[in-house]
Amino acid sequence: MRVEERLLKYVVVDTQSDEYAATSPSTEKQLVLANMLAEELQELGLENPHVDEFGVVYAKLPANAQGYPAIGLNAHMDTATDLTGANVKPRMIPAYDGGVIKLNENIQMDPKQFPILAKHVGEDLIVTDGNTLLGGDDKAGIAIIMTAVEQLIQQNIPHGDVYVAFTPDEEVGRGTEHFDLNTFKAEFAYTVDGGEINEIDYENFNAAQALITIHGKSIHTGAAKNKMINASLLAMQLHSLLPVEMNPAYTEGYEGFNHLLHIKGECELATMTYLIRNHDAEKFAKQKRMFIDACAYLNKRYGEGTFELEIKDQYQNMRNLIEKDMRVVELANRAISAAGLEPVSTPVRGGTDGAALTYMGLPCPNFGTGSYNHHGRYEFASVQAMSKMVEIITNVLTMAKQVNEEMKNK
């Protein structure tokens, strides 16, 4: 099956996760895709394909040659909470001409607003109908891994043990919460969960989530003077205490941000959820301190307990660990070069399961997928870029023996 056929098949399955659910996986609907993938892996002939009790899909392609390291491949099944992932209606735009793409009667994708489109003129693009996200993050990664594994088998290409895992709940920061390294016995691994296919990324944000609950006092407006405390207005006041320039809309590169992900409020009660991100650990700690200090200041003004703050660390920057053994990056660079591309590494302005896996002891940098504009209605994927990424993954697995030996002898 071609990589684009797989993507078109996977994106119509609603797998949106739920950050407020206490179950694992956070939504039952993720299991629909999980079971579908396990069945496909069974049909391909992989060893022990199964979905565990937490919704993680595991399988192993046994080695057919000696001297190769065991390598893992990972992608996530869930889609982001920013926009609905239900009733996705993908369509193909053959040989994109570089013009404005009309998604529906009211919504279009203009290359002036999305200059990344200019890099894909002449390619076949998969887009949405403008009402949902596409789900290329990260179903494009799943399609790439499945297609690469199928090619290894069909073409009898020499390789070592290949471990495959597809995780739920990555978008809500819980993708590796129950990940079993005793089942996934790779020496090192790669997530396939990014954009540009010539990138191998091994540094990401330190990440935390701030959950703020604000307690107000509701009094009839006719008798509210000196009595009412409007929790919604206090939420606005807290936000005003944070640096304006740290809005993600004003940041890039290594610049950190505080992102107001959700806000809900009435006079009596308001809640706010922030994403806190920074590549630098010291700056990251200062950002978290901003929230602590702001809530403490406002509690002194309005009464202790008015603001309740909970900060949850989500993942860390994997760079410090990856740099101790750059073999996994060197192999990726050579695989990209062998596909005719110039490899680059950029700071990931987000996170992947790979960051958490790295801190669990499994070095796991991140590859791209050839899909773009993630988490929204303007998401699209390039068929040619995804196909090239299949080639790169195949290169990784076939070149691993040589690179592994060279790096170990240095």
Short mmCIF file of C-alpha atoms in Angstrom, two decimals:
data_model
loop_
_atom_site.label_atom_id
_atom_site.label_comp_id
_atom_site.label_asym_id
_atom_site.label_seq_id
_atom_site.Cartn_x
_atom_site.Cartn_y
_atom_site.Cartn_z
CA MET A 1 0.00 0.00 0.00
CA ARG A 2 1.31 3.47 -0.86
CA VAL A 3 2.03 5.92 1.93
CA GLU A 4 -0.70 8.34 0.83
CA GLU A 5 -3.29 5.56 0.77
CA ARG A 6 -2.46 4.78 4.36
CA LEU A 7 -2.72 8.41 5.44
CA LEU A 8 -6.10 8.81 3.75
CA LYS A 9 -7.27 5.67 5.54
CA TYR A 10 -6.02 6.72 8.98
CA VAL A 11 -7.15 10.35 9.11
CA VAL A 12 -10.85 9.52 8.82
CA VAL A 13 -10.64 7.73 12.18
CA ASP A 14 -11.33 10.22 14.97
CA THR A 15 -8.57 9.79 17.55
CA GLN A 16 -8.67 13.10 19.39
CA SER A 17 -7.35 12.79 22.95
CA ASP A 18 -8.79 14.44 26.06
CA GLU A 19 -6.51 16.21 28.51
CA TYR A 20 -9.15 16.13 31.25
CA ALA A 21 -9.79 12.37 31.17
CA ALA A 22 -8.25 10.18 33.86
CA THR A 23 -8.27 6.99 31.77
CA SER A 24 -5.45 5.56 29.64
CA PRO A 25 -5.97 6.02 26.80
CA SER A 26 -7.84 9.23 27.46
CA THR A 27 -10.46 8.42 24.80
CA GLU A 28 -11.83 5.03 23.75
CA LYS A 29 -11.92 6.09 20.09
CA GLN A 30 -8.12 5.97 19.92
CA LEU A 31 -8.43 2.21 20.31
CA VAL A 32 -10.23 2.00 16.96
CA LEU A 33 -7.08 3.05 15.15
CA ALA A 34 -4.87 1.10 17.56
CA ASN A 35 -6.65 -2.16 16.75
CA MET A 36 -6.62 -1.35 13.04
CA LEU A 37 -2.83 -0.87 13.15
CA ALA A 38 -2.28 -4.05 15.14
CA GLU A 39 -4.22 -5.98 12.49
CA GLU A 40 -2.16 -4.43 9.69
CA LEU A 41 1.07 -5.31 11.49
CA GLN A 42 -0.24 -8.87 11.87
CA GLU A 43 -0.94 -9.03 8.13
CA LEU A 44 2.57 -7.78 7.37
CA GLY A 45 3.97 -10.62 9.43
CA LEU A 46 5.48 -8.77 12.38
CA GLU A 47 6.04 -10.58 15.64
CA ASN A 48 3.52 -10.24 18.48
CA PRO A 49 1.58 -7.21 17.28
CA HIS A 50 -0.80 -6.18 20.04
CA VAL A 51 -2.53 -3.33 21.83
CA ASP A 52 -1.73 -3.26 25.53
CA GLU A 53 -4.12 -2.30 28.32
CA PHE A 54 -3.11 1.36 28.00
CA GLY A 55 -3.74 1.61 24.26
CA VAL A 56 -0.12 1.40 23.08
CA VAL A 57 0.49 -0.66 19.92
CA TYR A 58 3.66 -2.78 19.90
CA ALA A 59 5.22 -5.09 17.31
CA LYS A 60 8.63 -6.39 16.28
CA LEU A 61 10.13 -7.08 12.87
CA PRO A 62 12.86 -9.65 13.61
CA ALA A 63 16.32 -9.16 12.12
CA ASN A 64 17.17 -10.86 8.86
CA ALA A 65 20.90 -10.05 9.05
CA GLN A 66 23.63 -10.06 11.68
CA GLY A 67 25.49 -7.13 13.25
CA TYR A 68 22.73 -4.52 13.10
CA PRO A 69 21.62 -2.59 16.20
CA ALA A 70 18.00 -2.92 17.31
CA ILE A 71 16.19 0.26 16.28
CA GLY A 72 12.79 1.55 17.33
CA LEU A 73 10.26 3.59 15.35
CA ASN A 74 7.49 5.52 17.06
CA ALA A 75 4.58 7.77 16.13
CA HIS A 76 1.44 8.83 18.00
CA MET A 77 -2.14 8.04 17.12
CA ASP A 78 -4.04 10.87 18.78
CA THR A 79 -4.78 14.26 17.27
CA ALA A 80 -4.69 17.65 18.94
CA THR A 81 -7.45 19.18 21.01
CA ASP A 82 -7.25 22.55 19.23
CA LEU A 83 -9.82 21.63 16.55
CA THR A 84 -12.16 18.72 16.00
CA GLY A 85 -10.79 15.53 14.50
CA ALA A 86 -14.23 14.08 13.77
CA ASN A 87 -15.65 13.75 10.25
CA VAL A 88 -12.32 14.51 8.59
CA LYS A 89 -12.83 14.71 4.83
CA PRO A 90 -9.41 14.72 3.17
CA ARG A 91 -8.93 15.36 -0.51
CA MET A 92 -5.99 15.21 -2.88
CA ILE A 93 -4.75 18.15 -4.92
CA PRO A 94 -2.67 16.63 -7.73
CA ALA A 95 0.37 18.60 -8.91
CA TYR A 96 -0.31 21.72 -6.81
CA ASP A 97 0.06 24.78 -9.06
CA GLY A 98 1.22 27.25 -6.42
CA GLY A 99 -2.04 29.17 -6.20
CA VAL A 100 -4.66 29.71 -3.52
CA ILE A 101 -6.22 26.46 -2.31
CA LYS A 102 -9.95 26.72 -1.72
CA LEU A 103 -10.81 24.45 1.20
CA ASN A 104 -14.52 25.31 1.21
CA GLU A 105 -16.83 28.16 0.27
CA ASN A 106 -15.57 30.37 3.09
CA ILE A 107 -12.03 29.22 3.83
CA GLN A 108 -8.95 29.18 1.64
CA MET A 109 -5.25 28.60 2.08
CA ASP A 110 -3.20 31.40 0.53
CA PRO A 111 0.54 30.89 -0.09
CA LYS A 112 1.03 34.53 0.94
CA GLN A 113 -0.15 33.57 4.41
CA PHE A 114 1.41 30.09 4.32
CA PRO A 115 4.71 30.42 2.43
CA ILE A 116 5.59 26.78 3.13
CA LEU A 117 3.27 25.95 0.23
CA ALA A 118 5.80 27.43 -2.21
CA LYS A 119 8.20 24.59 -1.39
CA HIS A 120 5.66 22.04 -2.59
CA VAL A 121 4.61 23.38 -5.98
CA GLY A 122 4.15 20.49 -8.38
CA GLU A 123 3.61 17.98 -5.59
CA ASP A 124 0.44 16.13 -4.69
CA LEU A 125 -1.06 17.62 -1.53
CA ILE A 126 -3.60 16.18 0.88
CA VAL A 127 -5.76 18.86 2.53
CA THR A 128 -8.87 19.17 4.68
CA ASP A 129 -12.29 20.53 3.77
CA GLY A 130 -11.62 23.49 6.07
CA ASN A 131 -13.85 22.27 8.89
CA THR A 132 -11.45 19.98 10.76
CA LEU A 133 -7.79 19.35 11.25
CA LEU A 134 -6.26 16.73 8.98
CA GLY A 135 -4.40 14.60 11.50
CA GLY A 136 -1.09 14.44 9.65
CA ASP A 137 0.26 15.06 13.14
CA ASP A 138 0.93 12.28 13.55
CA LYS A 139 -0.89 9.91 11.23
CA ALA A 140 1.57 10.85 8.50
CA GLY A 141 4.27 9.47 10.80
CA ILE A 142 2.30 6.24 11.25
CA ALA A 143 1.80 5.89 7.48
CA ILE A 144 5.52 6.44 6.87
CA ILE A 145 6.59 3.82 9.42
CA MET A 146 4.09 1.24 8.18
CA THR A 147 5.14 1.77 4.57
CA ALA A 148 8.86 1.60 5.38
CA VAL A 149 8.37 -1.66 7.30
CA GLU A 150 6.34 -3.11 4.44
CA GLN A 151 9.12 -2.24 1.97
CA LEU A 152 11.75 -3.90 4.16
CA ILE A 153 9.72 -7.09 4.10
CA GLN A 154 8.68 -7.07 0.45
CA GLN A 155 12.17 -6.24 -0.85
CA ASN A 156 13.98 -8.45 1.68
CA ILE A 157 16.29 -5.59 2.64
CA PRO A 158 18.92 -6.50 5.30
CA HIS A 159 18.13 -5.05 8.73
CA GLY A 160 18.37 -5.70 12.43
CA ASP A 161 15.50 -6.02 14.87
CA VAL A 162 12.98 -3.22 14.25
CA TYR A 163 10.63 -2.34 17.09
CA VAL A 164 7.46 -0.45 16.23
CA ALA A 165 5.24 1.41 18.69
CA PHE A 166 2.26 3.70 18.23
CA THR A 167 1.21 5.67 21.30
CA PRO A 168 -2.02 7.37 22.39
CA ASP A 169 -2.31 10.71 24.20
CA GLU A 170 0.90 12.38 23.00
CA GLU A 171 -0.97 15.62 22.36
CA VAL A 172 -1.98 15.83 26.02
CA GLY A 173 1.52 15.06 27.29
CA ARG A 174 0.88 11.45 28.29
CA GLY A 175 2.16 9.48 25.32
CA THR A 176 4.84 7.58 27.22
CA GLU A 177 3.09 7.47 30.57
CA HIS A 178 2.81 3.67 30.37
CA PHE A 179 5.43 2.94 27.72
CA ASP A 180 7.05 -0.48 28.26
CA LEU A 181 10.76 -0.59 27.44
CA ASN A 182 10.79 -4.28 28.33
CA THR A 183 8.63 -4.84 25.26
CA PHE A 184 10.24 -2.15 23.09
CA LYS A 185 13.84 -3.40 23.37
CA ALA A 186 15.50 -0.99 20.94
CA GLU A 187 19.07 0.25 21.44
CA PHE A 188 17.92 3.64 20.21
CA ALA A 189 14.84 4.93 18.40
CA TYR A 190 13.28 7.69 16.33
CA THR A 191 9.95 9.41 16.54
CA VAL A 192 8.49 10.38 13.17
CA ASP A 193 6.52 13.41 14.21
CA GLY A 194 7.59 16.70 12.66
CA GLY A 195 7.45 18.76 9.49
CA GLU A 196 10.47 19.13 7.23
CA ILE A 197 11.85 15.78 6.12
CA ASN A 198 15.51 16.86 6.07
CA GLU A 199 15.44 17.66 9.79
CA ILE A 200 16.70 15.46 12.59
CA ASP A 201 15.79 17.22 15.80
CA TYR A 202 17.30 16.40 19.16
CA GLU A 203 16.53 19.46 21.24
CA ASN A 204 13.07 20.44 22.33
CA PHE A 205 11.28 22.61 24.86
CA ASN A 206 11.25 21.98 28.55
CA ALA A 207 7.51 21.88 29.11
CA ALA A 208 5.03 22.39 31.90
CA GLN A 209 1.31 23.07 32.22
CA ALA A 210 -0.10 25.60 34.68
CA LEU A 211 -3.65 24.97 35.90
CA ILE A 212 -5.20 27.96 37.66
CA THR A 213 -8.53 27.96 39.50
CA ILE A 214 -9.92 31.34 40.58
CA HIS A 215 -12.65 31.60 43.23
CA GLY A 216 -14.88 34.65 43.10
CA LYS A 217 -17.88 35.86 45.06
CA SER A 218 -21.17 36.25 43.26
CA ILE A 219 -23.42 38.98 44.64
CA HIS A 220 -26.51 40.49 43.05
CA THR A 221 -25.30 43.37 40.91
CA GLY A 222 -27.66 45.74 42.67
CA ALA A 223 -25.88 45.17 45.99
CA ALA A 224 -22.39 44.24 44.73
CA LYS A 225 -20.38 47.23 45.92
CA ASN A 226 -17.40 46.14 48.05
CA LYS A 227 -18.72 42.58 48.07
CA MET A 228 -18.51 41.05 44.59
CA ILE A 229 -15.30 39.43 43.38
CA ASN A 230 -15.62 38.56 39.71
CA ALA A 231 -13.45 35.54 38.98
CA SER A 232 -13.50 36.20 35.23
CA LEU A 233 -12.10 39.69 35.75
CA LEU A 234 -9.45 38.30 38.09
CA ALA A 235 -8.41 35.89 35.34
CA MET A 236 -7.88 38.85 33.03
CA GLN A 237 -5.88 40.56 35.76
CA LEU A 238 -3.60 37.56 36.21
CA HIS A 239 -2.96 37.37 32.49
CA SER A 240 -2.02 41.06 32.45
CA LEU A 241 0.79 40.34 34.92
CA LEU A 242 2.56 38.04 32.44
CA PRO A 243 5.04 39.46 29.88
CA VAL A 244 3.24 40.39 26.68
CA GLU A 245 6.28 39.47 24.56
CA MET A 246 6.08 35.87 25.78
CA ASN A 247 2.88 35.26 23.85
CA PRO A 248 3.76 32.43 21.38
CA ALA A 249 2.51 34.64 18.54
CA TYR A 250 5.56 36.86 19.17
CA THR A 251 8.23 34.17 19.60
CA GLU A 252 10.40 31.93 17.43
CA GLY A 253 13.57 29.85 17.54
CA TYR A 254 14.88 29.50 21.08
CA GLU A 255 12.43 32.03 22.52
CA GLY A 256 10.17 30.57 25.19
CA PHE A 257 6.49 31.35 25.67
CA ASN A 258 3.45 31.17 27.95
CA HIS A 259 0.42 30.07 25.97
CA LEU A 260 -3.11 30.55 27.32
CA LEU A 261 -4.56 27.29 26.05
CA HIS A 262 -7.98 27.42 27.76
CA ILE A 263 -9.96 29.94 29.75
CA LYS A 264 -13.46 29.51 31.14
CA GLY A 265 -15.12 31.79 33.59
CA GLU A 266 -18.15 33.12 35.41
CA CYS A 267 -18.39 35.49 38.32
CA GLU A 268 -18.13 32.70 40.89
CA LEU A 269 -15.43 30.58 39.28
CA ALA A 270 -12.86 30.79 36.49
CA THR A 271 -10.23 28.36 35.24
CA MET A 272 -7.17 28.93 33.08
CA THR A 273 -4.71 26.52 31.49
CA TYR A 274 -1.30 27.69 30.29
CA LEU A 275 1.44 25.91 28.40
CA ILE A 276 4.89 26.97 29.65
CA ARG A 277 7.78 26.35 27.25
CA ASN A 278 11.51 27.12 27.07
CA HIS A 279 14.59 25.34 25.73
CA ASP A 280 16.76 26.81 28.49
CA ALA A 281 16.28 25.14 31.88
CA GLU A 282 17.09 28.28 33.89
CA LYS A 283 14.70 30.47 31.90
CA PHE A 284 12.09 27.72 32.13
CA ALA A 285 12.33 27.78 35.93
CA LYS A 286 11.93 31.58 35.91
CA GLN A 287 8.79 31.31 33.80
CA LYS A 288 7.22 28.90 36.27
CA ARG A 289 8.18 31.28 39.07
CA MET A 290 6.27 34.07 37.26
CA PHE A 291 3.03 32.14 37.74
CA ILE A 292 3.79 31.38 41.38
CA ASP A 293 4.61 35.02 42.12
CA ALA A 294 1.58 36.36 40.22
CA CYS A 295 -0.84 34.10 42.10
CA ALA A 296 0.82 34.91 45.44
CA TYR A 297 0.54 38.64 44.74
CA LEU A 298 -3.13 38.40 43.82
CA ASN A 299 -3.90 36.19 46.83
CA LYS A 300 -2.47 38.88 49.10
CA ARG A 301 -4.76 41.38 47.44
CA TYR A 302 -7.99 39.34 47.28
CA GLY A 303 -7.52 36.79 50.04
CA GLU A 304 -5.63 33.55 50.43
CA GLY A 305 -7.13 30.75 48.37
CA THR A 306 -8.65 33.04 45.75
CA PHE A 307 -6.08 31.73 43.26
CA GLU A 308 -5.14 28.05 43.26
CA LEU A 309 -2.15 27.11 41.11
CA GLU A 310 -0.93 23.68 40.04
CA ILE A 311 2.11 23.39 37.77
CA LYS A 312 2.76 20.02 36.17
CA ASP A 313 6.08 19.33 34.43
CA GLN A 314 5.43 17.48 31.16
CA TYR A 315 8.78 16.76 29.47
CA GLN A 316 12.38 17.97 29.33
CA ASN A 317 14.86 19.03 26.66
CA MET A 318 16.51 15.85 25.39
CA ARG A 319 19.62 17.60 24.03
CA ASN A 320 21.76 17.12 27.13
CA LEU A 321 21.32 13.35 26.95
CA ILE A 322 21.51 12.90 23.18
CA GLU A 323 24.81 14.79 22.98
CA LYS A 324 26.45 12.13 25.15
CA ASP A 325 26.12 9.66 22.26
CA MET A 326 25.60 11.30 18.86
CA ARG A 327 25.51 7.99 17.00
CA VAL A 328 21.74 8.19 16.65
CA VAL A 329 22.00 11.66 15.08
CA GLU A 330 24.92 10.76 12.82
CA LEU A 331 22.99 7.81 11.43
CA ALA A 332 20.00 10.05 10.73
CA ASN A 333 22.19 12.65 9.01
CA ARG A 334 23.68 10.04 6.72
CA ALA A 335 20.28 8.58 5.92
CA ILE A 336 18.98 12.02 4.95
CA SER A 337 22.09 12.73 2.83
CA ALA A 338 21.73 9.37 1.08
CA ALA A 339 18.22 10.47 0.06
CA GLY A 340 19.69 13.52 -1.66
CA LEU A 341 18.81 16.10 1.00
CA GLU A 342 20.89 18.39 3.22
CA PRO A 343 20.38 17.36 6.87
CA VAL A 344 19.72 20.07 9.44
CA SER A 345 18.87 20.13 13.13
CA THR A 346 16.58 22.79 14.54
CA PRO A 347 15.18 23.44 18.02
CA VAL A 348 11.76 21.81 18.17
CA ARG A 349 9.17 24.33 19.30
CA GLY A 350 7.08 21.64 20.87
CA GLY A 351 7.65 18.16 22.16
CA THR A 352 7.40 14.56 21.09
CA ASP A 353 7.27 11.21 22.80
CA GLY A 354 10.96 11.04 21.93
CA ALA A 355 11.87 13.56 24.63
CA ALA A 356 10.25 11.47 27.34
CA LEU A 357 11.69 8.24 25.95
CA THR A 358 15.16 9.76 25.97
CA TYR A 359 14.81 10.56 29.67
CA MET A 360 13.60 7.00 30.22
CA GLY A 361 16.95 5.82 28.88
CA LEU A 362 16.13 5.31 25.19
CA PRO A 363 17.82 7.94 22.94
CA CYS A 364 15.06 9.06 20.59
CA PRO A 365 15.44 12.15 18.35
CA ASN A 366 12.74 13.19 15.94
CA PHE A 367 12.27 13.00 12.16
CA GLY A 368 9.82 15.03 10.05
CA THR A 369 6.78 13.71 8.19
CA GLY A 370 6.19 16.02 5.24
CA SER A 371 3.01 17.37 6.84
CA TYR A 372 2.56 20.99 7.89
CA ASN A 373 0.34 23.59 9.60
CA HIS A 374 -0.50 21.10 12.32
CA HIS A 375 -3.37 21.42 14.81
CA GLY A 376 -5.64 23.37 12.52
CA ARG A 377 -7.85 23.47 9.46
CA TYR A 378 -4.96 24.56 7.21
CA GLU A 379 -3.02 21.37 7.76
CA PHE A 380 -1.71 19.62 4.65
CA ALA A 381 0.64 16.79 3.73
CA SER A 382 2.84 16.30 0.67
CA VAL A 383 2.73 12.84 -0.90
CA GLN A 384 6.21 13.24 -2.35
CA ALA A 385 7.66 14.40 0.97
CA MET A 386 6.10 11.46 2.81
CA SER A 387 7.45 9.08 0.19
CA LYS A 388 10.92 10.57 0.58
CA MET A 389 10.62 10.11 4.34
CA VAL A 390 9.89 6.41 3.76
CA GLU A 391 13.18 6.27 1.85
CA ILE A 392 15.01 8.01 4.71
CA ILE A 393 13.63 5.60 7.33
CA THR A 394 14.63 2.67 5.13
CA ASN A 395 18.12 4.19 4.81
CA VAL A 396 18.39 4.43 8.59
CA LEU A 397 17.64 0.75 9.02
CA THR A 398 19.96 -0.43 6.22
CA MET A 399 22.87 1.88 7.06
CA ALA A 400 22.75 1.26 10.80
CA LYS A 401 25.34 -1.52 10.89
CA GLN A 402 28.07 0.50 9.17
CA VAL A 403 27.46 3.72 11.08
CA ASN A 404 27.15 1.89 14.37
CA GLU A 405 30.53 0.21 13.90
CA GLU A 406 32.24 3.41 12.79
CA MET A 407 30.94 5.45 15.72
CA LYS A 408 31.80 2.78 18.26
CA ASN A 409 35.39 2.65 16.99
CA LYS A 410 35.92 6.40 17.36
#
